[in-house]
Coordinates of C-alpha atoms in Angstrom, one line a residue:
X1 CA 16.3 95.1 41.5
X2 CA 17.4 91.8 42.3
X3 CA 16.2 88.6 41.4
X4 CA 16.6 84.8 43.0
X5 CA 15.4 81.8 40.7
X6 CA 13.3 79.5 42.6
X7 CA 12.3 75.5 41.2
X8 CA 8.9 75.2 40.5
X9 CA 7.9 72.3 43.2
X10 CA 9.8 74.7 46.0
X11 CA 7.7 77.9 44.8
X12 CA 4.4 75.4 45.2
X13 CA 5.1 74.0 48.6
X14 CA 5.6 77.9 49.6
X15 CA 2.6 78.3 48.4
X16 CA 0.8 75.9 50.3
X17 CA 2.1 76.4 53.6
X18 CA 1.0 79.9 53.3
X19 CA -2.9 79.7 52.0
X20 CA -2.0 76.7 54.9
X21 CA -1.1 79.4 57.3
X22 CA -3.8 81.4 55.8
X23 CA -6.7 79.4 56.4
X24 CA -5.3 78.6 59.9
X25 CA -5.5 82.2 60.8
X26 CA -9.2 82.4 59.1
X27 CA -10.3 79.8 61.3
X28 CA -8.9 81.2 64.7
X29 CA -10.3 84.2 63.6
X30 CA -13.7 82.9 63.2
X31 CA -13.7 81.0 66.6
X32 CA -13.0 84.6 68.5
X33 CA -15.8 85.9 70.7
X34 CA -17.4 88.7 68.4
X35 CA -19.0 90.7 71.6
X36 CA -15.7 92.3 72.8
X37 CA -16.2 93.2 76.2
X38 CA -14.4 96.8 76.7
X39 CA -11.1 96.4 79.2
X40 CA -10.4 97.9 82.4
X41 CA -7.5 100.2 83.5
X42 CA -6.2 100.3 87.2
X43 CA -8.2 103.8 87.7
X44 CA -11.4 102.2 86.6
X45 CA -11.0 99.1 88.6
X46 CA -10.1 100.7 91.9
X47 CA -13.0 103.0 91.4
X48 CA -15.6 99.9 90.4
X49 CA -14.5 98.1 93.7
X50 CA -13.9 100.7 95.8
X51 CA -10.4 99.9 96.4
X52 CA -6.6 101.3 96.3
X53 CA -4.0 101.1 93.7
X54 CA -1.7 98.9 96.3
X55 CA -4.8 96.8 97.2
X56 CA -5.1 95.9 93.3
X57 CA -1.6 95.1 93.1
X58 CA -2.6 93.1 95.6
X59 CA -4.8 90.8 94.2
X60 CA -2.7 90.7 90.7
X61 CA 0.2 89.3 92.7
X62 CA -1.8 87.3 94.8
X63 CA -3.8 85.7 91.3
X64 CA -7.1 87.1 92.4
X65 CA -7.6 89.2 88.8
X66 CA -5.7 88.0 85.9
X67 CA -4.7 91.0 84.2
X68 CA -2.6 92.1 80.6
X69 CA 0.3 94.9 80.3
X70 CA 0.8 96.5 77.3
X71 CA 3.7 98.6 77.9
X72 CA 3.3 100.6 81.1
X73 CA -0.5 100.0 81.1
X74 CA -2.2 97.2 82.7
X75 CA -5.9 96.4 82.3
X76 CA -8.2 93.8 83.1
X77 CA -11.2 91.9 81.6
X78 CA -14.5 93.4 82.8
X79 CA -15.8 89.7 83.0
X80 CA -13.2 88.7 85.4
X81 CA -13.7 92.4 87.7
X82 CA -17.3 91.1 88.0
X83 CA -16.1 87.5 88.5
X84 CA -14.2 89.2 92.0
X85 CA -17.2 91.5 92.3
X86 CA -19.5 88.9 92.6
X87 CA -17.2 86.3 94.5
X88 CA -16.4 89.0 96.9
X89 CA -20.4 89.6 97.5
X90 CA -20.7 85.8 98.0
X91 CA -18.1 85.9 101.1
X92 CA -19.3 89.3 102.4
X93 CA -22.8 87.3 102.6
X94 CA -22.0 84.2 104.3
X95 CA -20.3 86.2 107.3
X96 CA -23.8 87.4 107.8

């Protein structure tokens, strides 16, 4: 085992910058939506709209849905799908 000798005022400012750190994290924590909505992979989105995988590359390149990759997987926030859903009803009713 090794040991490292440490002054006592350096050990204490440590120490604060972490419960520092700590209640920083606490506090972003707290300010997080609690309601989770549940995200959307490419299958579930091209069945919701209707749509083709190239079409929803589409509108991901084009800024239409904002989306996350983790890895090799994107998905999407259902609130933005029915943010598109509901624009796209808007424009598909004033061509009417």
């Amino acid at each position: 085992m090794e040991y490292m000798m440490v002054e006592k005022r350096s050990y204490e400012r440590l120490v604060a910058r972490i419960e520092a750190l700590a209640r920083r994290v606490s506090e972003l924590c707290r300010r997080q939506d609690k309601a989770l909505q549940p995200w959307l992979d490419n299958e579930e989105v091209c069945l919701l709209l209707n749509i083709q995988k190239r079409t929803l590359q589409r509108y991901r390149e084009r800024g239409l849905l904002p989306c996350t990759q983790i890895r090799h997987k994107i998905y999407y926030k259902t609130e933005d799908v029915e943010r598109l859903l509901a624009a796209s009803a808007l424009r598909s009713g004033s061509k009417r």
